[in-house]
Amino acid sequence: MAGPCSTGAPAAGWKSHIVRQLRRRDRMQKALFLELVPAYNRLLEKAELLARFSEKLQPEPNDVTPSTHQGPWEEESWSNSDQVPSPATRREKWQEEKEGLRLVCGEMAYQVVEKSAALGALESELEERRRRLAALEAQVAQLREKRAQQVSLVDARRARNVAQQAAYEALRSQARLQEAALRSLQEEARNLLERLVQRKARAAAERNLRNERRERAKQTLVSQELKKAAKQTVSISESPETLGNEIREKAEMTLTVPAEPVFLESEAGEKWKRPFRSASATSLMLSRCVDVVKGLLDFKKRRGHSIGGVSEQQYQSIPVCVAARLPTWAQDVLDAHLSEVNAVCFAPNSSLLATGGADRLIHLWNVVGGRLEANQTLEGAGGSITSVNFDPSGSQVLAATYSQAAQLWKVGEAWSKETLSGHTDKVTAAKFKLTRHQAVTGSRDRTVKEWDLGRAYCSRTINVYSYCNDVVCGDHVIISGHNDQKIRFWDSRGPHCTQVIPVQGRVTSLSLSHDQLHLLSCSRDNTLKVIDLRVSNIRQVFSADGFKCGSDWTKAVFSPDRSYAVAGSWDGALYIWNVDTGKLESILQGPHCAAVNAVAWCYSGSHMVSVDQARKVVLWH
């Protein structure tokens, strides 16, 4: 920034310019007057000279001859001319000249008056300009003072900015160090988790091996017991009950202490002996074999529930709606969240509703008497909620967030129970599988992950070539919709993609019918497509004038009985198509004034809920 010397130079320049202009004007006006004043003075002198000549030329009353009063001018005139003019002629001539000079003097006097008036006006203008110049100089002084204050303020702020920048750089370096420490801790935690899982797997394998050895030893003892029981000699007269009790006692003894073969003597004497396999011994042997087989089966079942095995317990089936009711009017309208609402889902009991929004909150609502009543708020989400899903039992809520993770809540607990971290970008979808303690997530990092919720552990990662916008799960299949206009099918028991169905437009949502035979997709080409999974072909395409998909996460769903398909448009209207006829059944308008993000139809088929980007939640009946 320049100093005071550089600021004074422009001010001195315009001031000297004004002084030069004033001096130039003074010179121009003075030059005019310098020519006028000498001329006026000469005229005055001539007028005085003519007045004296006229006085001299007037004759006196006692003059007889003019020769006595001739002056030197007359002598010259007489000498130059032979004719001598008369005094009357001279008087007339001089009177004419006098009148001419008088007229010239009058004109000169008038011009002098005009020039004097102009000079006065110019002097007043000069005075006014001097006053303005003084005012401008005072204003310039004030501006210079203000400029000096501003310069000092700028210097102070610059010094403060330098200090803040230094503090910011220090904070950045500290943040980098902390991020490096966090990454190292995360890596260490990942290693510890892997070691823990490996250790648990080894412990489970060892436990299974010990159980198998114990079971083999048990089977060996039982087989020896059966062989000994088959070789026993019994008397015909002995009762079956007594024999059964004795054999049972002997069998119990053989499990602990090896016993010698038992020979039964008859009451007649020791000479008559023969081996005999009684009916009770045979039935005992068969019953024992059945018990052994049952034990083996029970052992294999117990082994499936051990740490090393995978639990395949299925949820109880959800009752399927026989006939869904077509909604016609808005029963309740609420401003549910602080910002736009992105996701909505009904619990299997149809009376509990979950909504998730960009305010990082999940609200649970009870549907009571056609109204939405606040039940609970689930907190602790690390970012905006993009997807909400209930497990088939209705006891847990799974949400996908922008914080590169999915989070799990238990209904009745306000804070998150588990965090499924492992994605490197926004998680766009999170769904429970039909198998207990398992879930699937899709992300914009081009991966689909399967999770073991019991250990909060990623059991499988599927790499895809495009962003994943939504996923659904069947019995043994995972279906994902992607940004590259394709729907991919994955076998949960195999590593590779089993099928790819191309569609027109980016896939925004997927909805699987309850019978798992039909799939509904919504895409950015403003159409809904029904895919028959039995033949893997697009069966129907729904579109309508005015329907437009409002975002990349617009959700469309089947009705519980798969009779209707519903989706929200960018203008706030809900479009409902009949799946059987393929025709547009209804258009619901009114409460929504912004793009509808998601729609949910309760399992009983009695009501429907829609959410939009203007924070509204609408219950339709």
Coordinates of C-alpha atoms in Angstrom, one line a residue:
M1 CA 0.0 0.0 0.0
A2 CA 1.3 3.5 -0.9
G3 CA 2.3 6.0 1.8
P4 CA 1.0 9.6 2.4
C5 CA 3.4 11.1 -0.2
S6 CA 1.8 9.1 -3.0
T7 CA -1.7 10.2 -1.9
G8 CA -0.7 14.0 -1.8
A9 CA 0.6 14.0 -5.4
P10 CA -2.9 13.5 -7.1
A11 CA -4.4 16.2 -4.9
A12 CA -1.6 18.7 -5.7
G13 CA -2.1 17.9 -9.4
W14 CA -5.8 18.8 -9.7
K15 CA -5.2 21.9 -7.5
S16 CA -2.5 23.2 -9.8
H17 CA -4.7 22.4 -12.8
I18 CA -7.5 24.6 -11.3
V19 CA -5.0 27.4 -10.7
R20 CA -3.7 27.2 -14.2
Q21 CA -7.2 27.4 -15.6
L22 CA -8.0 30.5 -13.5
R23 CA -4.9 32.2 -14.6
R24 CA -5.6 31.5 -18.2
R25 CA -9.1 32.9 -17.9
D26 CA -7.7 36.0 -16.2
R27 CA -5.2 36.5 -19.0
M28 CA -7.8 36.2 -21.7
Q29 CA -10.2 38.7 -20.0
K30 CA -7.3 41.1 -19.1
A31 CA -6.2 41.0 -22.8
L32 CA -9.6 42.1 -23.9
F33 CA -9.6 45.0 -21.4
L34 CA -6.0 46.0 -22.3
E35 CA -7.1 46.6 -25.9
L36 CA -10.3 48.4 -24.8
V37 CA -8.8 50.8 -22.2
P38 CA -6.1 52.4 -24.4
A39 CA -8.7 52.9 -27.2
Y40 CA -11.0 54.5 -24.8
N41 CA -8.2 56.7 -23.5
R42 CA -7.4 57.8 -27.0
L43 CA -11.0 58.6 -27.7
L44 CA -11.1 60.8 -24.6
E45 CA -8.0 62.6 -25.7
K46 CA -9.4 63.2 -29.2
A47 CA -12.7 64.4 -27.6
E48 CA -10.8 66.9 -25.5
L49 CA -8.7 68.0 -28.5
L50 CA -11.8 68.5 -30.6
A51 CA -13.4 70.5 -27.8
R52 CA -10.4 72.8 -27.6
F53 CA -10.4 73.2 -31.4
S54 CA -14.1 74.0 -31.4
E55 CA -13.7 76.6 -28.7
K56 CA -10.9 78.2 -30.8
L57 CA -12.9 78.1 -34.0
Q58 CA -15.9 80.0 -32.5
P59 CA -15.6 83.7 -33.6
E60 CA -15.8 86.5 -31.2
P61 CA -18.4 89.3 -31.7
N62 CA -15.9 92.1 -32.2
D63 CA -13.8 90.2 -34.7
V64 CA -14.0 91.8 -38.2
T65 CA -11.6 89.7 -40.1
P66 CA -10.7 86.2 -39.5
S67 CA -7.1 86.6 -40.4
T68 CA -6.2 88.0 -37.0
H69 CA -7.3 84.8 -35.3
Q70 CA -5.7 82.2 -37.6
G71 CA -3.8 79.5 -35.8
P72 CA -1.0 77.4 -36.8
W73 CA -3.4 74.6 -38.2
E74 CA -5.1 77.2 -40.3
E75 CA -1.8 78.5 -41.5
E76 CA -0.9 75.0 -42.6
S77 CA -4.2 74.5 -44.3
W78 CA -3.8 77.8 -46.1
S79 CA -0.4 76.8 -47.1
N80 CA -1.6 73.4 -48.4
S81 CA -4.7 74.7 -50.3
D82 CA -5.3 77.6 -52.5
Q83 CA -8.9 77.8 -51.4
V84 CA -9.7 79.1 -47.9
P85 CA -12.9 77.5 -46.3
S86 CA -15.2 79.6 -44.4
P87 CA -15.6 79.3 -40.6
A88 CA -19.2 78.1 -40.9
T89 CA -18.1 75.3 -43.1
R90 CA -15.4 74.4 -40.7
R91 CA -17.9 74.6 -37.8
E92 CA -20.3 72.2 -39.5
K93 CA -17.5 69.8 -40.3
W94 CA -16.3 69.8 -36.8
Q95 CA -19.8 69.5 -35.5
E96 CA -20.2 66.3 -37.6
E97 CA -17.0 64.9 -36.4
K98 CA -17.9 65.8 -32.9
E99 CA -21.2 64.0 -33.2
G100 CA -19.4 61.0 -34.7
L101 CA -16.9 61.0 -31.9
R102 CA -19.7 61.3 -29.4
L103 CA -21.5 58.3 -30.9
V104 CA -18.3 56.3 -30.8
C105 CA -17.6 57.4 -27.2
G106 CA -21.2 56.3 -26.3
E107 CA -20.7 53.0 -27.9
M108 CA -17.4 52.6 -26.2
A109 CA -18.9 53.6 -22.8
Y110 CA -21.7 51.0 -23.4
Q111 CA -19.1 48.4 -24.1
V112 CA -17.2 49.4 -21.0
V113 CA -20.3 49.0 -18.9
E114 CA -21.0 45.6 -20.5
K115 CA -17.5 44.5 -20.0
S116 CA -17.6 45.8 -16.4
A117 CA -20.8 43.8 -15.7
A118 CA -19.2 40.7 -17.3
L119 CA -16.1 41.3 -15.2
G120 CA -18.2 41.5 -12.1
A121 CA -20.0 38.2 -13.0
L122 CA -16.7 36.5 -13.6
E123 CA -15.4 37.8 -10.4
S124 CA -18.4 36.5 -8.5
E125 CA -18.0 33.2 -10.3
L126 CA -14.4 33.2 -9.4
E127 CA -15.2 33.9 -5.8
E128 CA -17.8 31.1 -5.9
R129 CA -15.2 28.7 -7.3
R130 CA -12.8 29.8 -4.7
R131 CA -15.3 29.0 -2.0
R132 CA -16.0 25.6 -3.7
L133 CA -12.3 25.0 -3.9
A134 CA -11.9 25.8 -0.2
A135 CA -14.8 23.4 0.6
L136 CA -13.2 20.7 -1.6
E137 CA -9.9 21.2 0.1
A138 CA -11.6 20.8 3.5
Q139 CA -13.4 17.7 2.1
V140 CA -10.1 16.4 0.8
A141 CA -8.5 16.9 4.2
Q142 CA -11.4 14.9 5.8
L143 CA -11.1 12.2 3.2
R144 CA -7.4 12.0 3.8
E145 CA -8.0 11.7 7.5
K146 CA -10.6 9.0 6.9
R147 CA -8.2 7.2 4.5
A148 CA -5.5 7.3 7.2
Q149 CA -8.0 5.7 9.6
Q150 CA -9.0 3.1 7.1
V151 CA -5.3 2.3 6.3
S152 CA -4.7 1.8 10.0
L153 CA -7.8 -0.4 10.2
V154 CA -6.7 -2.4 7.2
D155 CA -3.3 -2.9 8.7
A156 CA -4.8 -4.1 11.9
R157 CA -7.1 -6.5 10.1
R158 CA -4.3 -7.7 7.9
A159 CA -2.2 -8.4 11.0
R160 CA -5.2 -10.2 12.6
N161 CA -5.7 -12.2 9.3
V162 CA -2.0 -13.2 9.4
A163 CA -2.4 -14.3 13.0
Q164 CA -5.6 -16.2 12.2
Q165 CA -4.0 -17.8 9.1
A166 CA -1.1 -19.0 11.3
A167 CA -3.6 -20.4 13.8
Y168 CA -5.5 -22.0 11.0
E169 CA -2.4 -23.6 9.6
A170 CA -1.5 -24.9 13.1
L171 CA -5.0 -26.3 13.4
R172 CA -4.7 -27.9 10.0
S173 CA -1.5 -29.5 10.9
Q174 CA -3.0 -30.7 14.2
A175 CA -6.0 -32.0 12.3
R176 CA -3.8 -33.9 9.9
L177 CA -1.9 -35.4 12.8
Q178 CA -5.2 -36.4 14.5
E179 CA -6.5 -37.8 11.2
A180 CA -3.3 -39.9 10.9
A181 CA -3.8 -41.0 14.5
L182 CA -7.4 -41.8 13.8
R183 CA -6.5 -43.8 10.7
S184 CA -3.9 -45.7 12.6
L185 CA -6.4 -46.4 15.4
Q186 CA -9.0 -47.5 12.9
E187 CA -6.5 -49.8 11.2
E188 CA -5.5 -51.2 14.6
A189 CA -9.2 -51.7 15.5
R190 CA -9.7 -53.4 12.2
N191 CA -6.8 -55.7 12.8
L192 CA -7.9 -56.4 16.3
L193 CA -11.4 -57.2 15.0
E194 CA -10.0 -59.5 12.4
R195 CA -7.8 -61.2 15.0
L196 CA -10.8 -61.5 17.4
V197 CA -12.9 -63.0 14.6
Q198 CA -10.1 -65.4 13.7
R199 CA -9.6 -66.4 17.3
K200 CA -13.3 -67.0 17.7
A201 CA -13.4 -69.0 14.6
R202 CA -10.4 -71.1 15.9
A203 CA -12.1 -71.5 19.2
A204 CA -15.3 -72.6 17.5
A205 CA -13.4 -75.1 15.4
E206 CA -11.7 -76.5 18.4
R207 CA -15.0 -76.7 20.3
N208 CA -16.6 -78.4 17.4
L209 CA -13.7 -80.8 17.1
R210 CA -13.9 -81.6 20.9
N211 CA -17.7 -82.1 20.5
E212 CA -17.1 -84.4 17.6
R213 CA -14.5 -86.5 19.5
R214 CA -16.8 -86.7 22.5
E215 CA -19.7 -87.8 20.2
R216 CA -17.5 -90.4 18.5
A217 CA -16.5 -91.7 21.9
K218 CA -20.1 -91.8 23.0
Q219 CA -21.1 -93.6 19.8
T220 CA -18.2 -96.1 20.3
L221 CA -19.4 -96.9 23.9
V222 CA -23.0 -97.2 22.7
S223 CA -21.9 -99.6 19.9
Q224 CA -20.0 -101.7 22.4
E225 CA -23.0 -101.7 24.7
L226 CA -25.2 -102.9 21.9
K227 CA -22.8 -105.7 21.0
K228 CA -22.6 -106.8 24.6
A229 CA -26.3 -106.7 24.9
A230 CA -26.7 -108.8 21.8
K231 CA -24.4 -111.5 23.2
Q232 CA -26.1 -111.8 26.6
T233 CA -27.8 -115.1 27.6
V234 CA -31.1 -114.8 29.3
S235 CA -33.5 -117.3 30.8
I236 CA -36.9 -117.9 29.3
S237 CA -38.6 -117.7 32.7
E238 CA -37.2 -114.3 33.5
S239 CA -39.7 -111.5 33.1
P240 CA -39.0 -108.9 30.4
E241 CA -39.3 -106.0 32.9
T242 CA -36.6 -107.4 35.1
L243 CA -34.4 -108.2 32.2
G244 CA -34.9 -104.7 30.8
N245 CA -34.0 -103.1 34.1
E246 CA -30.9 -105.3 34.5
I247 CA -29.7 -104.5 30.9
R248 CA -30.4 -100.8 31.5
E249 CA -28.3 -100.9 34.7
K250 CA -25.6 -102.8 32.9
A251 CA -25.6 -100.2 30.1
E252 CA -25.3 -97.4 32.6
M253 CA -22.3 -99.2 34.1
T254 CA -20.7 -99.7 30.7
L255 CA -20.6 -95.9 30.1
T256 CA -18.3 -95.5 33.1
V257 CA -16.6 -98.8 33.9
P258 CA -15.9 -101.7 31.4
A259 CA -18.0 -104.7 32.4
E260 CA -17.5 -108.4 31.8
P261 CA -20.0 -110.4 29.7
V262 CA -23.1 -111.4 31.7
F263 CA -24.5 -114.9 31.7
L264 CA -28.0 -115.5 33.1
E265 CA -28.6 -118.9 34.8
S266 CA -31.9 -120.7 34.9
E267 CA -33.6 -121.8 38.0
A268 CA -33.4 -125.5 37.0
G269 CA -29.6 -125.7 37.3
E270 CA -26.3 -124.7 35.7
K271 CA -26.3 -127.5 33.1
W272 CA -29.1 -126.1 31.0
K273 CA -27.8 -122.9 29.6
R274 CA -28.4 -121.4 26.1
P275 CA -28.0 -118.0 24.7
F276 CA -31.3 -116.3 24.1
R277 CA -32.0 -112.8 22.7
S278 CA -35.2 -111.6 24.3
A279 CA -37.8 -109.3 22.8
S280 CA -37.1 -106.7 25.5
A281 CA -33.4 -106.6 24.7
T282 CA -34.1 -106.2 21.0
S283 CA -36.5 -103.4 21.6
L284 CA -34.0 -101.8 23.9
M285 CA -31.3 -102.0 21.3
L286 CA -33.6 -100.3 18.6
S287 CA -34.6 -97.6 21.0
R288 CA -31.0 -97.0 21.9
C289 CA -30.1 -96.7 18.2
V290 CA -32.9 -94.2 17.6
D291 CA -31.6 -92.2 20.6
V292 CA -28.1 -92.2 19.2
V293 CA -29.3 -90.9 15.8
K294 CA -31.4 -88.2 17.4
G295 CA -28.4 -87.2 19.4
L296 CA -26.3 -86.9 16.3
L297 CA -29.0 -84.8 14.6
D298 CA -29.3 -82.6 17.7
F299 CA -25.5 -82.2 17.8
K300 CA -25.5 -81.0 14.2
K301 CA -28.2 -78.5 15.0
R302 CA -26.3 -77.2 18.0
R303 CA -23.2 -77.0 15.8
G304 CA -25.1 -74.7 13.4
H305 CA -25.6 -72.2 16.2
S306 CA -22.1 -72.2 17.4
I307 CA -19.7 -69.3 16.8
G308 CA -18.0 -70.9 13.8
G309 CA -21.3 -71.8 12.1
V310 CA -23.8 -69.4 10.4
S311 CA -27.3 -69.1 11.8
E312 CA -30.0 -69.6 9.2
Q313 CA -33.0 -68.8 11.4
Q314 CA -35.8 -67.2 9.3
Y315 CA -38.2 -64.5 10.5
Q316 CA -41.8 -65.5 10.9
S317 CA -43.8 -64.8 7.7
I318 CA -45.6 -61.5 7.5
P319 CA -49.4 -61.7 6.9
V320 CA -50.1 -60.7 3.3
C321 CA -52.9 -58.3 2.5
V322 CA -55.7 -59.8 0.5
A323 CA -57.0 -56.6 -1.1
A324 CA -55.5 -53.1 -0.7
R325 CA -57.7 -50.1 -0.4
L326 CA -57.1 -47.4 -3.0
P327 CA -56.5 -44.1 -1.1
T328 CA -58.6 -41.1 -2.1
W329 CA -58.0 -38.2 0.4
A330 CA -55.4 -36.9 2.8
Q331 CA -56.3 -37.8 6.4
D332 CA -53.5 -36.0 8.2
V333 CA -50.7 -33.6 7.2
L334 CA -47.7 -32.8 9.4
D335 CA -44.4 -30.8 9.2
A336 CA -42.5 -33.8 10.6
H337 CA -38.8 -32.7 10.3
L338 CA -36.6 -29.6 10.3
S339 CA -35.6 -30.2 6.7
E340 CA -36.6 -32.4 3.7
V341 CA -37.8 -35.9 4.5
N342 CA -36.1 -38.6 2.4
A343 CA -37.4 -42.0 3.7
V344 CA -40.5 -43.6 5.1
C345 CA -41.3 -47.2 6.1
F346 CA -44.2 -49.0 7.9
A347 CA -43.6 -51.7 10.6
P348 CA -45.1 -55.1 9.9
N349 CA -47.9 -54.4 12.4
S350 CA -49.1 -51.4 10.1
S351 CA -49.5 -49.2 13.2
L352 CA -45.9 -48.0 13.6
L353 CA -44.3 -45.7 11.0
A354 CA -40.7 -44.4 10.7
T355 CA -39.6 -41.3 8.8
G356 CA -36.0 -40.2 8.2
G357 CA -34.8 -36.8 7.0
A358 CA -31.8 -34.6 6.3
D359 CA -31.9 -33.3 9.9
R360 CA -30.2 -36.6 11.0
L361 CA -33.3 -37.7 12.9
I362 CA -35.7 -40.7 12.7
H363 CA -39.2 -40.1 14.0
L364 CA -41.4 -43.0 15.0
W365 CA -45.2 -42.4 14.6
N366 CA -48.3 -44.3 15.8
V367 CA -51.2 -44.4 13.4
V368 CA -54.2 -44.0 15.7
G369 CA -57.7 -43.1 14.5
G370 CA -56.5 -41.8 11.2
R371 CA -53.9 -39.5 12.8
L372 CA -50.1 -39.6 13.2
E373 CA -49.1 -39.4 16.8
A374 CA -45.4 -38.9 17.8
N375 CA -44.0 -42.1 19.4
Q376 CA -40.2 -41.7 19.7
T377 CA -37.2 -39.9 18.1
L378 CA -34.1 -42.0 17.3
E379 CA -31.0 -39.9 17.5
G380 CA -27.3 -40.4 16.9
A381 CA -27.2 -40.6 13.1
G382 CA -23.9 -39.3 11.7
G383 CA -25.5 -37.7 8.6
S384 CA -28.6 -37.2 6.6
I385 CA -30.9 -40.2 6.5
T386 CA -31.4 -41.7 3.0
S387 CA -33.2 -45.0 3.7
V388 CA -35.2 -46.5 6.6
N389 CA -36.2 -50.1 7.0
F390 CA -37.9 -52.3 9.8
D391 CA -36.9 -55.9 10.3
P392 CA -39.7 -58.4 9.8
S393 CA -40.2 -58.7 13.5
G394 CA -40.7 -54.9 13.8
S395 CA -38.2 -54.6 16.7
Q396 CA -35.3 -53.0 15.0
V397 CA -34.8 -50.1 12.6
L398 CA -32.0 -49.9 10.0
A399 CA -31.0 -46.6 8.4
A400 CA -28.6 -45.6 5.6
T401 CA -26.8 -42.3 6.2
Y402 CA -24.5 -39.9 4.4
S403 CA -21.8 -40.5 7.0
Q404 CA -20.5 -43.5 5.0
A405 CA -22.2 -46.0 7.4
A406 CA -25.5 -47.6 8.2
Q407 CA -26.9 -47.5 11.8
L408 CA -29.1 -49.9 13.7
W409 CA -31.6 -48.9 16.4
K410 CA -33.8 -51.0 18.7
V411 CA -37.3 -49.8 18.9
G412 CA -37.7 -48.3 22.4
E413 CA -34.1 -47.1 22.6
A414 CA -33.3 -43.5 21.6
W415 CA -29.7 -44.0 20.6
S416 CA -28.0 -46.1 18.0
K417 CA -27.2 -49.7 18.9
E418 CA -24.7 -50.6 16.2
T419 CA -22.9 -48.7 13.4
L420 CA -22.1 -50.6 10.2
S421 CA -19.0 -48.8 9.0
G422 CA -16.9 -49.8 6.0
H423 CA -18.2 -47.9 3.0
T424 CA -16.1 -45.0 1.6
D425 CA -19.0 -42.9 0.3
K426 CA -22.6 -42.1 1.1
V427 CA -24.7 -45.1 1.9
T428 CA -27.9 -44.9 -0.2
A429 CA -29.8 -48.0 0.8
A430 CA -30.0 -50.4 3.8
K431 CA -32.4 -53.4 4.0
F432 CA -32.8 -56.4 6.4
K433 CA -32.6 -59.8 4.9
L434 CA -35.2 -62.5 5.6
T435 CA -32.5 -64.4 7.6
R436 CA -32.2 -63.1 11.1
H437 CA -29.3 -60.9 12.1
Q438 CA -28.3 -60.2 8.5
A439 CA -28.6 -57.0 6.3
V440 CA -27.5 -55.6 3.0
T441 CA -26.3 -52.0 2.2
G442 CA -25.6 -50.2 -1.1
S443 CA -23.4 -47.2 -1.5
R444 CA -22.1 -44.6 -3.9
D445 CA -18.7 -46.1 -3.5
R446 CA -19.8 -48.8 -6.1
T447 CA -20.1 -51.6 -3.5
V448 CA -22.9 -53.7 -2.1
K449 CA -22.1 -55.2 1.4
E450 CA -23.7 -58.0 3.4
W451 CA -23.6 -57.7 7.2
D452 CA -23.7 -60.0 10.2
L453 CA -25.6 -57.9 12.6
G454 CA -24.8 -60.1 15.5
R455 CA -21.1 -59.1 15.3
A456 CA -21.6 -55.8 13.3
Y457 CA -19.2 -57.4 10.8
C458 CA -19.1 -57.2 7.0
S459 CA -19.4 -60.8 5.8
R460 CA -19.2 -60.0 2.1
T461 CA -18.4 -57.1 -0.3
I462 CA -19.7 -57.0 -3.8
N463 CA -17.8 -54.6 -6.2
V464 CA -20.0 -53.0 -8.9
Y465 CA -19.1 -50.7 -11.8
S466 CA -21.7 -48.1 -10.9
Y467 CA -23.3 -46.2 -8.0
C468 CA -25.9 -48.2 -6.1
N469 CA -29.1 -46.3 -5.5
D470 CA -31.3 -49.0 -3.9
V471 CA -31.3 -52.7 -2.9
V472 CA -33.9 -55.3 -2.1
C473 CA -33.5 -58.9 -0.7
G474 CA -35.3 -62.1 -1.4
D475 CA -34.8 -65.6 0.0
H476 CA -31.4 -66.2 -1.6
V477 CA -31.1 -63.3 -3.9
I478 CA -30.0 -59.6 -3.6
I479 CA -31.2 -57.2 -6.3
S480 CA -29.5 -53.8 -6.7
G481 CA -30.4 -50.8 -8.9
H482 CA -27.6 -48.7 -10.3
N483 CA -26.7 -45.3 -11.8
D484 CA -25.6 -47.0 -15.1
Q485 CA -29.3 -47.8 -15.9
K486 CA -29.0 -51.5 -14.9
I487 CA -30.6 -53.8 -12.4
R488 CA -28.2 -56.6 -11.1
F489 CA -29.1 -59.9 -9.4
W490 CA -26.7 -61.5 -6.9
D491 CA -27.0 -65.0 -5.4
S492 CA -26.3 -64.7 -1.7
R493 CA -24.7 -68.1 -1.9
G494 CA -22.4 -67.4 -4.8
P495 CA -19.7 -64.7 -5.6
H496 CA -20.8 -63.5 -9.0
C497 CA -23.7 -61.6 -10.6
T498 CA -26.3 -64.0 -11.9
Q499 CA -28.2 -61.6 -14.2
V500 CA -28.3 -58.0 -15.5
I501 CA -31.5 -56.3 -16.8
P502 CA -31.0 -53.0 -18.6
V503 CA -33.6 -50.2 -18.2
Q504 CA -33.8 -46.7 -19.7
G505 CA -32.7 -44.1 -17.2
R506 CA -30.9 -44.2 -13.8
V507 CA -32.6 -46.5 -11.4
T508 CA -33.8 -44.6 -8.3
S509 CA -35.7 -47.4 -6.4
L510 CA -36.7 -51.0 -6.3
S511 CA -39.7 -52.7 -4.7
L512 CA -40.2 -56.5 -4.4
S513 CA -43.6 -58.0 -4.1
H514 CA -44.5 -60.2 -1.1
D515 CA -44.6 -63.3 -3.3
Q516 CA -41.1 -62.4 -4.6
L517 CA -42.3 -62.9 -8.2
H518 CA -42.4 -59.3 -9.4
L519 CA -40.0 -56.4 -9.1
L520 CA -41.0 -52.7 -9.5
S521 CA -38.3 -50.2 -10.5
C522 CA -38.4 -46.4 -10.8
S523 CA -36.0 -44.6 -13.1
R524 CA -35.1 -41.1 -14.2
D525 CA -36.7 -41.6 -17.6
N526 CA -40.0 -40.9 -15.7
T527 CA -41.3 -44.5 -16.0
L528 CA -42.0 -47.4 -13.7
K529 CA -41.3 -50.9 -14.8
V530 CA -42.7 -54.2 -13.6
I531 CA -40.3 -57.1 -14.0
D532 CA -41.5 -60.7 -13.9
L533 CA -38.8 -62.6 -12.1
R534 CA -40.0 -65.9 -13.3
V535 CA -39.0 -65.1 -16.9
S536 CA -36.6 -62.2 -16.1
N537 CA -38.4 -59.9 -18.5
I538 CA -40.0 -56.4 -18.3
R539 CA -43.7 -57.1 -18.1
Q540 CA -45.2 -53.6 -18.0
V541 CA -44.0 -50.0 -18.3
F542 CA -46.0 -47.2 -16.5
S543 CA -45.9 -43.5 -17.5
A544 CA -48.2 -40.6 -17.5
D545 CA -48.5 -37.0 -18.6
G546 CA -47.2 -34.8 -15.9
F547 CA -45.3 -37.5 -14.0
K548 CA -41.7 -36.7 -13.6
C549 CA -39.2 -38.3 -11.2
G550 CA -38.0 -35.5 -8.9
S551 CA -34.6 -36.9 -7.7
D552 CA -32.1 -39.8 -7.8
W553 CA -33.7 -41.2 -4.6
T554 CA -37.4 -41.1 -5.5
K555 CA -39.0 -44.3 -4.2
A556 CA -41.9 -46.2 -5.8
V557 CA -43.6 -49.2 -4.1
F558 CA -46.1 -51.9 -4.8
S559 CA -49.3 -52.1 -2.8
P560 CA -49.3 -55.1 -0.3
D561 CA -51.4 -57.2 -2.7
R562 CA -49.4 -56.1 -5.8
S563 CA -52.5 -54.7 -7.4
Y564 CA -51.2 -51.1 -7.6
A565 CA -48.0 -49.3 -8.1
V566 CA -47.5 -45.8 -6.7
A567 CA -44.9 -43.1 -7.0
G568 CA -44.5 -39.4 -6.3
S569 CA -43.8 -36.7 -8.9
W570 CA -41.7 -33.5 -8.8
D571 CA -44.9 -31.4 -8.6
G572 CA -46.2 -33.0 -5.4
A573 CA -48.8 -35.3 -7.0
L574 CA -49.1 -39.1 -6.4
Y575 CA -49.6 -41.3 -9.4
I576 CA -51.2 -44.7 -8.9
W577 CA -51.3 -47.4 -11.7
N578 CA -53.3 -50.6 -11.8
V579 CA -50.8 -53.4 -12.3
D580 CA -53.4 -55.8 -13.7
T581 CA -54.8 -53.4 -16.4
G582 CA -51.7 -51.2 -16.8
K583 CA -53.9 -48.0 -16.7
L584 CA -53.4 -44.9 -14.5
E585 CA -55.9 -45.5 -11.7
S586 CA -55.7 -42.2 -9.8
I587 CA -53.8 -39.0 -9.2
L588 CA -53.7 -37.6 -5.7
Q589 CA -53.0 -33.9 -5.3
G590 CA -53.2 -31.2 -2.7
P591 CA -51.1 -31.4 0.4
H592 CA -47.7 -31.6 -1.2
C593 CA -46.2 -28.4 -2.7
A594 CA -42.7 -29.9 -3.4
A595 CA -41.2 -33.0 -5.0
V596 CA -42.4 -36.3 -3.3
N597 CA -39.3 -38.3 -2.2
A598 CA -40.8 -41.6 -0.9
V599 CA -44.1 -43.5 -0.5
A600 CA -45.0 -46.3 1.9
W601 CA -48.1 -48.5 1.9
C602 CA -48.9 -50.3 5.1
Y603 CA -49.0 -54.1 5.2
S604 CA -52.8 -54.2 6.0
G605 CA -53.5 -52.1 2.8
S606 CA -55.7 -49.6 4.6
H607 CA -53.6 -46.5 4.4
M608 CA -50.5 -45.0 2.7
V609 CA -47.9 -42.3 3.7
S610 CA -45.9 -40.0 1.5
V611 CA -43.1 -37.6 2.3
D612 CA -41.6 -34.6 0.4
Q613 CA -38.8 -32.1 0.2
A614 CA -40.8 -29.5 2.1
R615 CA -40.7 -31.4 5.4
K616 CA -44.3 -32.7 5.0
V617 CA -45.6 -36.2 5.9
V618 CA -49.1 -37.0 4.6
L619 CA -51.3 -39.9 5.7
W620 CA -53.7 -41.0 2.9
H621 CA -56.8 -43.0 3.5

